Short mmCIF file of N, CA and C in Angstrom, two decimals:
data_model
loop_
_atom_site.label_atom_id
_atom_site.label_comp_id
_atom_site.label_asym_id
_atom_site.label_seq_id
_atom_site.Cartn_x
_atom_site.Cartn_y
_atom_site.Cartn_z
N MET A 1 0.82 -1.19 0.00
CA MET A 1 0.00 0.00 0.00
C MET A 1 0.87 1.26 0.00
N LEU A 2 1.96 1.27 0.75
CA LEU A 2 2.83 2.44 0.78
C LEU A 2 3.37 2.74 -0.61
N GLY A 3 3.81 1.71 -1.31
CA GLY A 3 4.31 1.91 -2.66
C GLY A 3 3.27 2.53 -3.57
N ARG A 4 2.05 2.07 -3.45
CA ARG A 4 0.96 2.60 -4.27
C ARG A 4 0.71 4.08 -3.95
N VAL A 5 0.68 4.41 -2.67
CA VAL A 5 0.47 5.81 -2.27
C VAL A 5 1.56 6.69 -2.86
N LEU A 6 2.80 6.26 -2.77
CA LEU A 6 3.90 7.08 -3.28
C LEU A 6 3.87 7.17 -4.81
N ARG A 7 3.53 6.07 -5.49
CA ARG A 7 3.43 6.12 -6.95
C ARG A 7 2.30 7.05 -7.39
N LEU A 8 1.17 7.03 -6.67
CA LEU A 8 0.06 7.92 -7.01
C LEU A 8 0.43 9.39 -6.80
N ALA A 9 1.39 9.64 -5.94
CA ALA A 9 1.89 11.00 -5.71
C ALA A 9 3.05 11.33 -6.66
N ASP A 10 3.22 10.51 -7.70
CA ASP A 10 4.21 10.73 -8.76
C ASP A 10 5.66 10.50 -8.33
N TYR A 11 5.88 9.67 -7.32
CA TYR A 11 7.24 9.28 -6.96
C TYR A 11 7.61 8.01 -7.70
N GLN A 12 8.87 7.89 -8.06
CA GLN A 12 9.42 6.66 -8.62
C GLN A 12 10.06 5.90 -7.47
N LEU A 13 9.84 4.59 -7.40
CA LEU A 13 10.32 3.81 -6.27
C LEU A 13 11.25 2.69 -6.70
N CYS A 14 12.17 2.37 -5.82
CA CYS A 14 13.00 1.17 -5.92
C CYS A 14 12.88 0.49 -4.56
N ALA A 15 12.35 -0.73 -4.54
CA ALA A 15 12.16 -1.44 -3.27
C ALA A 15 13.21 -2.54 -3.13
N TYR A 16 13.70 -2.71 -1.92
CA TYR A 16 14.76 -3.68 -1.65
C TYR A 16 14.39 -4.52 -0.44
N GLY A 17 14.75 -5.78 -0.46
CA GLY A 17 14.41 -6.70 0.61
C GLY A 17 15.36 -6.69 1.78
N SER A 18 16.51 -6.05 1.63
CA SER A 18 17.48 -6.03 2.73
C SER A 18 18.29 -4.75 2.67
N GLY A 19 18.89 -4.42 3.80
CA GLY A 19 19.77 -3.26 3.85
C GLY A 19 20.98 -3.41 2.95
N GLU A 20 21.51 -4.62 2.88
CA GLU A 20 22.67 -4.88 2.04
C GLU A 20 22.34 -4.63 0.57
N GLU A 21 21.17 -5.12 0.14
CA GLU A 21 20.73 -4.93 -1.24
C GLU A 21 20.53 -3.43 -1.53
N PHE A 22 19.93 -2.72 -0.59
CA PHE A 22 19.71 -1.28 -0.74
C PHE A 22 21.05 -0.57 -0.91
N LEU A 23 22.01 -0.83 -0.03
CA LEU A 23 23.31 -0.16 -0.10
C LEU A 23 24.05 -0.49 -1.39
N ALA A 24 23.98 -1.74 -1.83
CA ALA A 24 24.66 -2.13 -3.08
C ALA A 24 24.07 -1.39 -4.28
N SER A 25 22.77 -1.10 -4.24
CA SER A 25 22.12 -0.43 -5.36
C SER A 25 22.55 1.02 -5.51
N LEU A 26 23.05 1.62 -4.46
CA LEU A 26 23.37 3.05 -4.49
C LEU A 26 24.52 3.38 -5.44
N LYS A 27 25.24 2.37 -5.87
CA LYS A 27 26.30 2.60 -6.86
C LYS A 27 25.71 2.88 -8.24
N ALA A 28 24.50 2.37 -8.49
CA ALA A 28 23.89 2.49 -9.81
C ALA A 28 22.69 3.42 -9.87
N VAL A 29 22.05 3.68 -8.73
CA VAL A 29 20.81 4.45 -8.70
C VAL A 29 20.99 5.67 -7.81
N ARG A 30 20.64 6.84 -8.35
CA ARG A 30 20.68 8.06 -7.53
C ARG A 30 19.30 8.30 -6.95
N LEU A 31 19.23 8.44 -5.63
CA LEU A 31 17.96 8.61 -4.94
C LEU A 31 17.84 10.02 -4.36
N ASP A 32 16.60 10.49 -4.27
CA ASP A 32 16.33 11.77 -3.62
C ASP A 32 16.08 11.59 -2.14
N CYS A 33 15.61 10.42 -1.75
CA CYS A 33 15.26 10.16 -0.36
C CYS A 33 15.21 8.66 -0.15
N ALA A 34 15.40 8.24 1.09
CA ALA A 34 15.28 6.82 1.45
C ALA A 34 14.22 6.68 2.53
N VAL A 35 13.42 5.63 2.43
CA VAL A 35 12.46 5.27 3.46
C VAL A 35 12.93 3.94 4.02
N LEU A 36 13.37 3.95 5.28
CA LEU A 36 14.01 2.78 5.88
C LEU A 36 13.25 2.30 7.10
N ASP A 37 12.95 1.01 7.13
CA ASP A 37 12.33 0.41 8.31
C ASP A 37 13.43 0.20 9.35
N LEU A 38 13.14 0.57 10.58
CA LEU A 38 14.19 0.54 11.61
C LEU A 38 14.57 -0.84 12.08
N ILE A 39 13.59 -1.67 12.38
CA ILE A 39 13.89 -2.92 13.06
C ILE A 39 13.67 -4.08 12.10
N LYS A 40 14.77 -4.55 11.53
CA LYS A 40 14.75 -5.64 10.58
C LYS A 40 15.91 -6.58 10.88
N PRO A 41 15.78 -7.85 10.52
CA PRO A 41 16.94 -8.76 10.66
C PRO A 41 18.07 -8.28 9.75
N GLY A 42 19.28 -8.60 10.10
CA GLY A 42 20.41 -8.11 9.32
C GLY A 42 20.64 -6.65 9.63
N LEU A 43 20.84 -5.85 8.60
CA LEU A 43 21.04 -4.42 8.80
C LEU A 43 19.71 -3.73 9.09
N SER A 44 19.67 -2.97 10.16
CA SER A 44 18.47 -2.19 10.48
C SER A 44 18.51 -0.89 9.66
N GLY A 45 17.42 -0.15 9.69
CA GLY A 45 17.40 1.16 9.04
C GLY A 45 18.48 2.08 9.59
N PHE A 46 18.71 2.02 10.90
CA PHE A 46 19.78 2.83 11.50
C PHE A 46 21.14 2.40 10.98
N ASP A 47 21.35 1.08 10.85
CA ASP A 47 22.63 0.58 10.31
C ASP A 47 22.86 1.08 8.89
N VAL A 48 21.82 1.02 8.08
CA VAL A 48 21.92 1.47 6.70
C VAL A 48 22.25 2.96 6.66
N GLN A 49 21.54 3.75 7.44
CA GLN A 49 21.80 5.19 7.49
C GLN A 49 23.23 5.47 7.96
N ASP A 50 23.68 4.75 8.96
CA ASP A 50 25.04 4.93 9.47
C ASP A 50 26.07 4.62 8.39
N ARG A 51 25.87 3.55 7.64
CA ARG A 51 26.81 3.21 6.56
C ARG A 51 26.78 4.25 5.44
N MET A 52 25.60 4.77 5.14
CA MET A 52 25.54 5.82 4.12
C MET A 52 26.33 7.04 4.57
N ARG A 53 26.16 7.44 5.81
CA ARG A 53 26.87 8.63 6.33
C ARG A 53 28.37 8.38 6.37
N THR A 54 28.79 7.18 6.73
CA THR A 54 30.21 6.84 6.79
C THR A 54 30.88 6.98 5.43
N THR A 55 30.12 6.70 4.36
CA THR A 55 30.67 6.80 3.00
C THR A 55 30.26 8.11 2.32
N ASN A 56 29.80 9.08 3.11
CA ASN A 56 29.41 10.40 2.61
C ASN A 56 28.26 10.37 1.61
N LEU A 57 27.38 9.38 1.72
CA LEU A 57 26.14 9.36 0.95
C LEU A 57 25.08 10.02 1.81
N LEU A 58 24.87 11.29 1.60
CA LEU A 58 23.96 12.06 2.43
C LEU A 58 22.58 12.10 1.78
N ILE A 59 21.85 11.02 1.90
CA ILE A 59 20.50 10.90 1.33
C ILE A 59 19.50 11.17 2.44
N PRO A 60 18.62 12.15 2.26
CA PRO A 60 17.59 12.39 3.28
C PRO A 60 16.81 11.11 3.55
N THR A 61 16.54 10.85 4.83
CA THR A 61 15.94 9.58 5.21
C THR A 61 14.70 9.77 6.07
N VAL A 62 13.67 9.00 5.73
CA VAL A 62 12.47 8.88 6.55
C VAL A 62 12.52 7.48 7.15
N PHE A 63 12.51 7.41 8.48
CA PHE A 63 12.47 6.11 9.14
C PHE A 63 11.03 5.75 9.45
N ILE A 64 10.72 4.45 9.32
CA ILE A 64 9.41 3.96 9.73
C ILE A 64 9.63 2.80 10.69
N THR A 65 8.69 2.64 11.63
CA THR A 65 8.82 1.57 12.61
C THR A 65 7.45 1.22 13.20
N ALA A 66 7.35 0.00 13.66
CA ALA A 66 6.15 -0.43 14.39
C ALA A 66 6.40 -0.35 15.89
N SER A 67 7.61 0.01 16.28
CA SER A 67 7.98 0.08 17.69
C SER A 67 7.40 1.32 18.35
N ASP A 68 7.03 1.17 19.61
CA ASP A 68 6.58 2.34 20.37
C ASP A 68 7.68 2.83 21.32
N ASP A 69 8.90 2.37 21.13
CA ASP A 69 10.04 2.77 21.94
C ASP A 69 10.41 4.22 21.60
N HIS A 70 10.16 5.12 22.51
CA HIS A 70 10.40 6.54 22.23
C HIS A 70 11.86 6.95 22.26
N SER A 71 12.75 6.05 22.70
CA SER A 71 14.18 6.36 22.62
C SER A 71 14.64 6.38 21.16
N LEU A 72 13.86 5.75 20.27
CA LEU A 72 14.20 5.77 18.84
C LEU A 72 14.13 7.18 18.27
N ASP A 73 13.29 8.02 18.87
CA ASP A 73 13.18 9.41 18.41
C ASP A 73 14.53 10.12 18.49
N GLN A 74 15.25 9.92 19.58
CA GLN A 74 16.55 10.57 19.75
C GLN A 74 17.57 10.03 18.76
N PHE A 75 17.56 8.70 18.52
CA PHE A 75 18.46 8.13 17.53
C PHE A 75 18.21 8.74 16.15
N ALA A 76 16.93 8.84 15.78
CA ALA A 76 16.57 9.41 14.48
C ALA A 76 17.01 10.87 14.39
N LEU A 77 16.81 11.60 15.46
CA LEU A 77 17.22 13.00 15.50
C LEU A 77 18.74 13.12 15.34
N ASN A 78 19.49 12.27 16.03
CA ASN A 78 20.95 12.29 15.93
C ASN A 78 21.44 12.00 14.52
N LEU A 79 20.67 11.21 13.77
CA LEU A 79 21.05 10.87 12.40
C LEU A 79 20.48 11.86 11.38
N HIS A 80 19.89 12.93 11.86
CA HIS A 80 19.33 13.98 11.00
C HIS A 80 18.25 13.46 10.07
N ALA A 81 17.41 12.57 10.59
CA ALA A 81 16.31 12.02 9.79
C ALA A 81 15.30 13.11 9.45
N VAL A 82 14.68 12.98 8.30
CA VAL A 82 13.60 13.87 7.90
C VAL A 82 12.41 13.66 8.83
N ALA A 83 12.14 12.38 9.14
CA ALA A 83 11.01 12.04 10.02
C ALA A 83 11.17 10.63 10.53
N LEU A 84 10.52 10.35 11.65
CA LEU A 84 10.36 9.00 12.17
C LEU A 84 8.86 8.77 12.28
N LEU A 85 8.34 7.87 11.47
CA LEU A 85 6.91 7.59 11.45
C LEU A 85 6.63 6.23 12.06
N ARG A 86 5.59 6.19 12.90
CA ARG A 86 5.20 4.93 13.55
C ARG A 86 3.99 4.34 12.85
N LYS A 87 4.11 3.05 12.50
CA LYS A 87 3.03 2.32 11.83
C LYS A 87 1.91 2.04 12.82
N PRO A 88 0.67 2.09 12.36
CA PRO A 88 0.24 2.64 11.07
C PRO A 88 0.23 4.16 11.13
N PHE A 89 0.49 4.79 10.02
CA PHE A 89 0.48 6.25 9.97
C PHE A 89 -0.36 6.72 8.80
N PRO A 90 -0.90 7.94 8.90
CA PRO A 90 -1.70 8.48 7.78
C PRO A 90 -0.84 8.67 6.54
N CYS A 91 -1.43 8.46 5.40
CA CYS A 91 -0.73 8.67 4.12
C CYS A 91 -0.10 10.06 4.06
N ASN A 92 -0.82 11.04 4.58
CA ASN A 92 -0.32 12.41 4.53
C ASN A 92 1.02 12.56 5.24
N ASP A 93 1.27 11.78 6.28
CA ASP A 93 2.51 11.92 7.03
C ASP A 93 3.73 11.60 6.17
N ILE A 94 3.68 10.51 5.41
CA ILE A 94 4.83 10.16 4.57
C ILE A 94 4.98 11.16 3.43
N LEU A 95 3.86 11.58 2.86
CA LEU A 95 3.93 12.56 1.77
C LEU A 95 4.45 13.90 2.27
N ARG A 96 4.01 14.31 3.45
CA ARG A 96 4.48 15.58 4.03
C ARG A 96 5.99 15.49 4.33
N ALA A 97 6.43 14.34 4.83
CA ALA A 97 7.86 14.18 5.13
C ALA A 97 8.69 14.27 3.85
N LEU A 98 8.25 13.62 2.80
CA LEU A 98 8.98 13.67 1.53
C LEU A 98 8.92 15.07 0.92
N ASP A 99 7.75 15.69 0.97
CA ASP A 99 7.60 17.04 0.43
C ASP A 99 8.46 18.04 1.20
N SER A 100 8.58 17.86 2.51
CA SER A 100 9.35 18.81 3.32
C SER A 100 10.83 18.77 2.97
N GLU A 101 11.28 17.68 2.40
CA GLU A 101 12.68 17.56 2.03
C GLU A 101 12.92 18.10 0.63
N GLY A 102 11.92 18.80 0.08
CA GLY A 102 12.13 19.44 -1.21
C GLY A 102 11.72 18.58 -2.39
N GLN A 103 11.04 17.48 -2.14
CA GLN A 103 10.58 16.64 -3.24
C GLN A 103 9.42 17.34 -3.94
N GLU A 104 9.39 17.31 -5.25
CA GLU A 104 8.34 17.96 -6.02
C GLU A 104 7.44 16.90 -6.63
N THR A 105 6.26 16.73 -6.01
CA THR A 105 5.35 15.70 -6.50
C THR A 105 4.41 16.23 -7.56
N GLY A 106 4.30 17.56 -7.70
CA GLY A 106 3.35 18.11 -8.65
C GLY A 106 1.93 18.07 -8.13
N ARG A 107 1.74 17.71 -6.87
CA ARG A 107 0.40 17.60 -6.30
C ARG A 107 0.29 18.40 -5.00
N ALA A 108 1.09 19.44 -4.87
CA ALA A 108 1.17 20.16 -3.60
C ALA A 108 -0.17 20.68 -3.11
N GLY A 109 -1.04 21.14 -4.01
CA GLY A 109 -2.29 21.72 -3.56
C GLY A 109 -3.44 20.73 -3.45
N ARG A 110 -3.24 19.50 -3.82
CA ARG A 110 -4.33 18.54 -3.83
C ARG A 110 -4.50 17.89 -2.46
N SER A 111 -5.74 17.58 -2.15
CA SER A 111 -5.96 16.88 -0.88
C SER A 111 -5.56 15.42 -1.05
N ARG A 112 -5.06 14.84 0.02
CA ARG A 112 -4.63 13.45 -0.02
C ARG A 112 -5.41 12.68 1.02
N ALA A 113 -5.68 11.42 0.72
CA ALA A 113 -6.45 10.59 1.65
C ALA A 113 -5.73 10.49 2.97
N ASN A 114 -6.48 10.43 4.06
CA ASN A 114 -5.90 10.34 5.38
C ASN A 114 -6.03 8.91 5.93
N ALA A 115 -6.13 7.95 5.03
CA ALA A 115 -6.27 6.56 5.45
C ALA A 115 -4.98 6.08 6.10
N HIS A 116 -5.10 5.17 7.05
CA HIS A 116 -3.91 4.59 7.67
C HIS A 116 -3.39 3.44 6.81
N LEU A 117 -2.09 3.30 6.80
CA LEU A 117 -1.45 2.27 5.99
C LEU A 117 -1.18 1.05 6.85
N SER A 118 -1.31 -0.11 6.25
CA SER A 118 -0.90 -1.34 6.92
C SER A 118 0.20 -1.96 6.07
N TYR A 119 1.01 -2.83 6.66
CA TYR A 119 2.23 -3.26 5.99
C TYR A 119 2.44 -4.76 5.99
N PRO A 120 1.51 -5.55 5.47
CA PRO A 120 1.75 -6.98 5.50
C PRO A 120 2.94 -7.41 4.65
N GLN A 121 3.20 -6.72 3.52
CA GLN A 121 4.30 -7.11 2.63
C GLN A 121 5.16 -5.93 2.25
N LEU A 122 5.26 -4.96 3.11
CA LEU A 122 6.03 -3.76 2.81
C LEU A 122 7.51 -4.08 2.74
N PRO A 123 8.19 -3.70 1.64
CA PRO A 123 9.64 -3.87 1.60
C PRO A 123 10.27 -3.00 2.68
N PRO A 124 11.28 -3.50 3.38
CA PRO A 124 11.85 -2.74 4.48
C PRO A 124 12.70 -1.54 4.05
N PHE A 125 13.12 -1.50 2.82
CA PHE A 125 13.99 -0.42 2.36
C PHE A 125 13.50 0.06 1.00
N ILE A 126 13.21 1.35 0.90
CA ILE A 126 12.67 1.91 -0.33
C ILE A 126 13.47 3.14 -0.71
N GLY A 127 13.92 3.19 -1.95
CA GLY A 127 14.55 4.38 -2.48
C GLY A 127 13.50 5.18 -3.22
N VAL A 128 13.51 6.49 -3.07
CA VAL A 128 12.48 7.35 -3.64
C VAL A 128 13.12 8.41 -4.53
N ARG A 129 12.53 8.59 -5.71
CA ARG A 129 12.91 9.68 -6.60
C ARG A 129 11.66 10.42 -6.98
N SER A 130 11.73 11.73 -6.99
CA SER A 130 10.58 12.52 -7.40
C SER A 130 10.37 12.35 -8.89
N ARG A 131 9.17 12.63 -9.34
CA ARG A 131 8.86 12.51 -10.76
C ARG A 131 9.78 13.41 -11.58
N ALA A 132 10.02 14.62 -11.11
CA ALA A 132 10.88 15.56 -11.85
C ALA A 132 12.29 15.02 -11.98
N THR A 133 12.81 14.42 -10.93
CA THR A 133 14.16 13.86 -10.97
C THR A 133 14.21 12.65 -11.89
N ALA A 134 13.21 11.78 -11.78
CA ALA A 134 13.18 10.58 -12.61
C ALA A 134 13.12 10.95 -14.09
N THR A 135 12.37 11.98 -14.42
CA THR A 135 12.25 12.40 -15.81
C THR A 135 13.55 12.97 -16.33
N SER A 136 14.24 13.74 -15.51
CA SER A 136 15.46 14.39 -15.97
C SER A 136 16.65 13.45 -16.01
N ARG A 137 16.63 12.37 -15.27
CA ARG A 137 17.79 11.48 -15.20
C ARG A 137 17.51 10.10 -15.77
N GLY A 138 16.36 9.87 -16.35
CA GLY A 138 16.04 8.54 -16.86
C GLY A 138 15.17 7.79 -15.88
N ARG A 139 14.51 6.78 -16.34
CA ARG A 139 13.56 6.04 -15.52
C ARG A 139 14.27 5.17 -14.50
N VAL A 140 13.60 4.96 -13.40
CA VAL A 140 14.11 4.10 -12.34
C VAL A 140 13.39 2.78 -12.40
N LYS A 141 14.11 1.71 -12.30
CA LYS A 141 13.49 0.39 -12.28
C LYS A 141 12.76 0.20 -10.97
N THR A 142 11.49 -0.17 -11.04
CA THR A 142 10.70 -0.43 -9.85
C THR A 142 10.66 -1.93 -9.64
N HIS A 143 11.07 -2.38 -8.47
CA HIS A 143 11.09 -3.80 -8.16
C HIS A 143 9.77 -4.25 -7.61
#
């Protein structure tokens, strides 16, 4: 559902099943923003963000989590995250977070559904490119 919401808002997506796969893709794909799930087996969203920063890949990041642990807020703040969203969250929250980072969806004045998202099969790591960026740099393969 998250992928559909973002595609309807004119974002191009690349979805990855693991942090390792996401990081490996960054050599070939330029992203405007990353949406990373925090608590996953293997590399967590925080681990992925830390590795990106270590290699000077400064990609704005939105973290998502199902955890209600409020200490995660401070970790996200320390990593300069765009936002930390707790599942389920309104569609507007993810769109507002991406828009606040300068993403141009072409839908700024339109109302967006306030439905809550559920994540039975949500990929834990998503690369996001705005429609304007995708058009100017070539299409992004959507997995």
